Short mmCIF file of C-alpha atoms in Angstrom, two decimals:
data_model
loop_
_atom_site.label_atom_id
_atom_site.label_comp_id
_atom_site.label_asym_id
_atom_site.label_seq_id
_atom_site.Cartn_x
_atom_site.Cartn_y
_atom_site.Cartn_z
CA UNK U 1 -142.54 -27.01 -113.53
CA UNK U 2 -139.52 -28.89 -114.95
CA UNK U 3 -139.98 -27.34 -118.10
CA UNK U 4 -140.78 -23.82 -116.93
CA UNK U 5 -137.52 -24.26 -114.87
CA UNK U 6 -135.69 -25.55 -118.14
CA UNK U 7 -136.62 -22.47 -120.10
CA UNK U 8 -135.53 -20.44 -117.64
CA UNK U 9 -132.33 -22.25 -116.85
CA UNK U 10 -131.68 -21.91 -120.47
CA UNK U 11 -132.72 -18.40 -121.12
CA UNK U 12 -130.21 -17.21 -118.45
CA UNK U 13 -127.55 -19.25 -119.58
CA UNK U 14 -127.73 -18.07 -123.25
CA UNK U 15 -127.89 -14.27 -121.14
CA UNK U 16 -131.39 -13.84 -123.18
CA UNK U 17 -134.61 -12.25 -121.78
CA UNK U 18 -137.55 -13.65 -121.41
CA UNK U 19 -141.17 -12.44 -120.65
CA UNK U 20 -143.24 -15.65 -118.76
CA UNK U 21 -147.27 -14.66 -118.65
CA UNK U 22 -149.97 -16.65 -117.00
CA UNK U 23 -147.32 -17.72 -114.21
CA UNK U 24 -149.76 -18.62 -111.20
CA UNK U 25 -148.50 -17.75 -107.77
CA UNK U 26 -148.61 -21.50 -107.65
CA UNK U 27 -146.34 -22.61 -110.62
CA UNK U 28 -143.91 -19.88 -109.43
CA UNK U 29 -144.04 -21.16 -106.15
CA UNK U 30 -143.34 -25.03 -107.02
CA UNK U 31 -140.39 -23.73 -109.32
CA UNK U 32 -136.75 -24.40 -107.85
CA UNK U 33 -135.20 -22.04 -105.98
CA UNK U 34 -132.77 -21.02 -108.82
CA UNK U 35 -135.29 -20.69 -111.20
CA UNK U 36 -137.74 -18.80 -108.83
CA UNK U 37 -134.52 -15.87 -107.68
CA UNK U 38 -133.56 -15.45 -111.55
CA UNK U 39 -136.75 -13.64 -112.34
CA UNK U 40 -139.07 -10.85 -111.27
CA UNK U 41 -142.17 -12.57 -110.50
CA UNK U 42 -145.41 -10.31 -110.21
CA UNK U 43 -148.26 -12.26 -108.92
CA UNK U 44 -151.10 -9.75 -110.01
CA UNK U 45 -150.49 -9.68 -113.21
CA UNK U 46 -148.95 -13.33 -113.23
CA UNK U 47 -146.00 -12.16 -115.48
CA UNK U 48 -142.23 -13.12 -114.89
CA UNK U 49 -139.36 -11.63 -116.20
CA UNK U 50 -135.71 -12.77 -116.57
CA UNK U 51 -133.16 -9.88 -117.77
CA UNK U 52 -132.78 -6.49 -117.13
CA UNK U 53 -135.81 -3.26 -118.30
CA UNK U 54 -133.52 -0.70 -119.66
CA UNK U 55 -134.30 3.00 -119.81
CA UNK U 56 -138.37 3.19 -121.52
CA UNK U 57 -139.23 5.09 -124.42
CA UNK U 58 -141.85 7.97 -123.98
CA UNK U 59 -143.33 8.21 -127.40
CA UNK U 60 -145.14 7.16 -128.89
CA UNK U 61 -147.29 8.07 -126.25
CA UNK U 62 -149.40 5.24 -124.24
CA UNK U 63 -152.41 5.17 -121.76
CA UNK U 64 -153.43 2.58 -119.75
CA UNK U 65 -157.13 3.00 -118.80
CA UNK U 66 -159.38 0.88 -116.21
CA UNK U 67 -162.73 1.08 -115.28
CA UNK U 68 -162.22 -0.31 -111.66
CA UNK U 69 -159.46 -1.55 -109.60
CA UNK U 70 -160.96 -5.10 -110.23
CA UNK U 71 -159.04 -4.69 -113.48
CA UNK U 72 -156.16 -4.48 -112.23
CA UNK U 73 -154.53 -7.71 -113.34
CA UNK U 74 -154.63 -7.24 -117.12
CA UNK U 75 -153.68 -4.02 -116.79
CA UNK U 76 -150.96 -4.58 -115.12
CA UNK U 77 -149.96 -7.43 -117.19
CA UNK U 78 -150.30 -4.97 -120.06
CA UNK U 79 -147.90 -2.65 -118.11
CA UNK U 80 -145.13 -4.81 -117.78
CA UNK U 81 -145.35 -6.04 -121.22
CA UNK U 82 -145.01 -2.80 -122.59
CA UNK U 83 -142.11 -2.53 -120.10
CA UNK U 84 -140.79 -5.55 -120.99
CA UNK U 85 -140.81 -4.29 -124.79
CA UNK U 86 -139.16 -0.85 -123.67
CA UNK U 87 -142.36 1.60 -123.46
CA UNK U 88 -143.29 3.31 -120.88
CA UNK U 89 -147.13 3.83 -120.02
CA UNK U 90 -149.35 6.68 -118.22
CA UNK U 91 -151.44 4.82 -116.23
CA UNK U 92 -155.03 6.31 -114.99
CA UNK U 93 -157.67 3.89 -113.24
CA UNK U 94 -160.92 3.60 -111.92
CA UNK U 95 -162.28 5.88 -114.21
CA UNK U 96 -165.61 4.10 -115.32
CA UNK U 97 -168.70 5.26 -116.78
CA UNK U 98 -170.50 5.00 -113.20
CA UNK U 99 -168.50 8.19 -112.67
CA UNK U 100 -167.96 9.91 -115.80
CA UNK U 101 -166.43 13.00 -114.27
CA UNK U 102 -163.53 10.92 -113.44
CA UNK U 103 -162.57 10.09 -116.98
CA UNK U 104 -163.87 13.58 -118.65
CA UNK U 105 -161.41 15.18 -115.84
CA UNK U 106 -158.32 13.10 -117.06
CA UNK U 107 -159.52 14.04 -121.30
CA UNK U 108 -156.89 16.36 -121.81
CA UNK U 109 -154.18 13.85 -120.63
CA UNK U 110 -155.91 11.06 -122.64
CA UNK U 111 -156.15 13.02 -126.05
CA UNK U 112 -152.37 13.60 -126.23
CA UNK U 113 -151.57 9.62 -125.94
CA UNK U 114 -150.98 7.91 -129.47
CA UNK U 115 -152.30 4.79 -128.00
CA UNK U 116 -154.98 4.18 -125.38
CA UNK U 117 -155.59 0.73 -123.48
CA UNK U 118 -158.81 0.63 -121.78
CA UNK U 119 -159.53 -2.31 -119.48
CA UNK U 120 -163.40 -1.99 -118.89
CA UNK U 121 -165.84 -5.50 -117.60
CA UNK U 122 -169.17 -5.42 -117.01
CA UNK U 123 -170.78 -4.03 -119.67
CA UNK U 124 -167.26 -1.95 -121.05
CA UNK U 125 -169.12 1.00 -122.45
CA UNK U 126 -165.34 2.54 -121.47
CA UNK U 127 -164.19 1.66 -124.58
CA UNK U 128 -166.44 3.14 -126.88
CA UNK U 129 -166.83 6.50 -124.55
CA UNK U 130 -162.89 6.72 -125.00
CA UNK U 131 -162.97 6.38 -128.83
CA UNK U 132 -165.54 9.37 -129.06
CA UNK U 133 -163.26 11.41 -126.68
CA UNK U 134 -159.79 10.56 -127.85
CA UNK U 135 -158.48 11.08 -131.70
CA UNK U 136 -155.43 8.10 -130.50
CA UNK U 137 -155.42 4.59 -131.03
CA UNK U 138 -158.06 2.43 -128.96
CA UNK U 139 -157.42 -0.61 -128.09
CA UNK U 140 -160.25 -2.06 -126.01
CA UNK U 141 -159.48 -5.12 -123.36
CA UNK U 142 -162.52 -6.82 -122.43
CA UNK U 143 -162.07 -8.13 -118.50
CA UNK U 144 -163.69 -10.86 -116.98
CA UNK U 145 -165.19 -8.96 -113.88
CA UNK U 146 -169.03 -8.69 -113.68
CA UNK U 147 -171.65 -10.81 -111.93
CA UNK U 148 -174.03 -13.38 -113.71
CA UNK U 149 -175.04 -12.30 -116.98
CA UNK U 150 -171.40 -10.81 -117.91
CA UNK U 151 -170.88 -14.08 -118.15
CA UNK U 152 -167.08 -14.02 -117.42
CA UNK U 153 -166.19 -11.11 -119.52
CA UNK U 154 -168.17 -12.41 -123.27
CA UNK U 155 -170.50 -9.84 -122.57
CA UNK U 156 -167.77 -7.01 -122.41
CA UNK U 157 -166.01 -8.80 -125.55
CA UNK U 158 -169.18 -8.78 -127.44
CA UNK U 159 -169.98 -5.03 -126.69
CA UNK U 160 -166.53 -3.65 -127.46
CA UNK U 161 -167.03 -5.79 -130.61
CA UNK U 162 -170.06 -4.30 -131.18
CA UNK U 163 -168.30 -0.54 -130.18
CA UNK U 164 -170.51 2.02 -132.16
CA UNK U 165 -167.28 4.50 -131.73
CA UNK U 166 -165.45 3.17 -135.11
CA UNK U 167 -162.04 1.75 -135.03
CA UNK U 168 -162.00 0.29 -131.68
CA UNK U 169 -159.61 -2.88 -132.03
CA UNK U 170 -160.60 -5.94 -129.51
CA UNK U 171 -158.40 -7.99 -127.94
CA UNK U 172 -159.39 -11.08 -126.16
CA UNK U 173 -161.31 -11.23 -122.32
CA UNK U 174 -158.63 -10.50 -119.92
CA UNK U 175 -155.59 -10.11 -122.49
CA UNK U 176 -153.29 -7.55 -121.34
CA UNK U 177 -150.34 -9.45 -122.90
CA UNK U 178 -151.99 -8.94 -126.57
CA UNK U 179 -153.65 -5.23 -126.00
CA UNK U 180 -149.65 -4.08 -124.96
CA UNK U 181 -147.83 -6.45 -127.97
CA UNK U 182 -150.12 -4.50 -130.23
CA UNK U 183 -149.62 -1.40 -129.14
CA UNK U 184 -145.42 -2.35 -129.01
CA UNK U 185 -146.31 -2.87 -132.73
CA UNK U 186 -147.92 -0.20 -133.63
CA UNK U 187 -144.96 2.13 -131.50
CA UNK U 188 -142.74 -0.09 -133.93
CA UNK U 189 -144.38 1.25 -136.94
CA UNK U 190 -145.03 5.00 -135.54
CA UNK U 191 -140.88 5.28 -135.23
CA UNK U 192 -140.20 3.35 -138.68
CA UNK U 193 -142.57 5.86 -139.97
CA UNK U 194 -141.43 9.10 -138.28
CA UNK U 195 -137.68 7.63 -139.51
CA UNK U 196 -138.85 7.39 -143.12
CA UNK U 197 -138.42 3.74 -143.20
#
């Protein structure tokens, strides 16, 4: 905790902002009372941050997708990431195969977005059902919520690896914080791009 604290302590008095992920409610809890009031501490998603979010960028347009609440966490850990980086994100949930209407109601809303984030466990057919629906970016987050075989999320990794829907990128089980810095990238590229950079 000492050198959580230190990082901290440092960050704020060099007036820089930092992004902490994989902060358990009990590291943030042990941290010194100093430390623990500079930042914004969200325990779902285990993310900290120190610093002011300024005003957030609507395009390029992103989507946050989840099958179930149970994926919550990443998602939300994606969320403030992307906040964190200055992008704002349309968030629609629980919108798994199990009830397809659900998603095919929100398609309209989904086809617009540049990017789309879809948080799916199990067996994340989301993914790949997104791809085929959606002409955006897909960037699929395997999640470690299933029972037995999903074997804490490799069998959602292996099936959005093995996405028929071509194009879907993977990011690692449970990785919000790399599905929203590559989407911050690719938003990076979009407005170089659309500057003629």
């Amino acid at each position: 905790m000492a050198q959580i604290a230190a990082i901290i302590g440092d960050a704020a008095a060099e007036e820089r902002r930092l992004l902490l992920t994989r902060l358990t409610a009990e590291q943030f809890a042990a941290l010194p009372a100093d430390a623990a009031q500079r930042v914004d501490y969200c325990m779902a998603s285990r993310t900290a941050i120190l610093g002011e979010i300024g005003p957030l960028a609507s395009t390029p347009r992103i989507a946050l997708v989840s099958a179930g609440t149970s994926d919550y966490a990443p998602m939300a850990e994606a969320r403030r990431t992307l906040a964190y980086g200055g992008m704002a994100a349309t968030e629609v949930s629980d919108v798994g195969v199990a009830g397809l209407w659900r998603l095919l109601a929100r398609e309209e809303l989904l086809r617009e977005m540049d990017v789309v984030i879809v948080f799916a466990g199990m067996d994340a057919a989301l993914p790949s059902v997104v791809a085929g629906l959606v002409p955006g970016v897909v960037i699929g987050v395997p999640t470690s919520v299933g029972y037995g075989v999903a074997r804490g999320g490799r069998v959602a990794l292996d099936s959005i690896l093995a996405s028929c829907a071509p194009g879907v990128t993977v990011v690692n089980i449970d990785n919000g914080y790399g599905a929203a810095t590559s989407a911050l990238r690719l938003a990076n590229m979009m407005r170089r791009a659309a500057a003629g950079g």
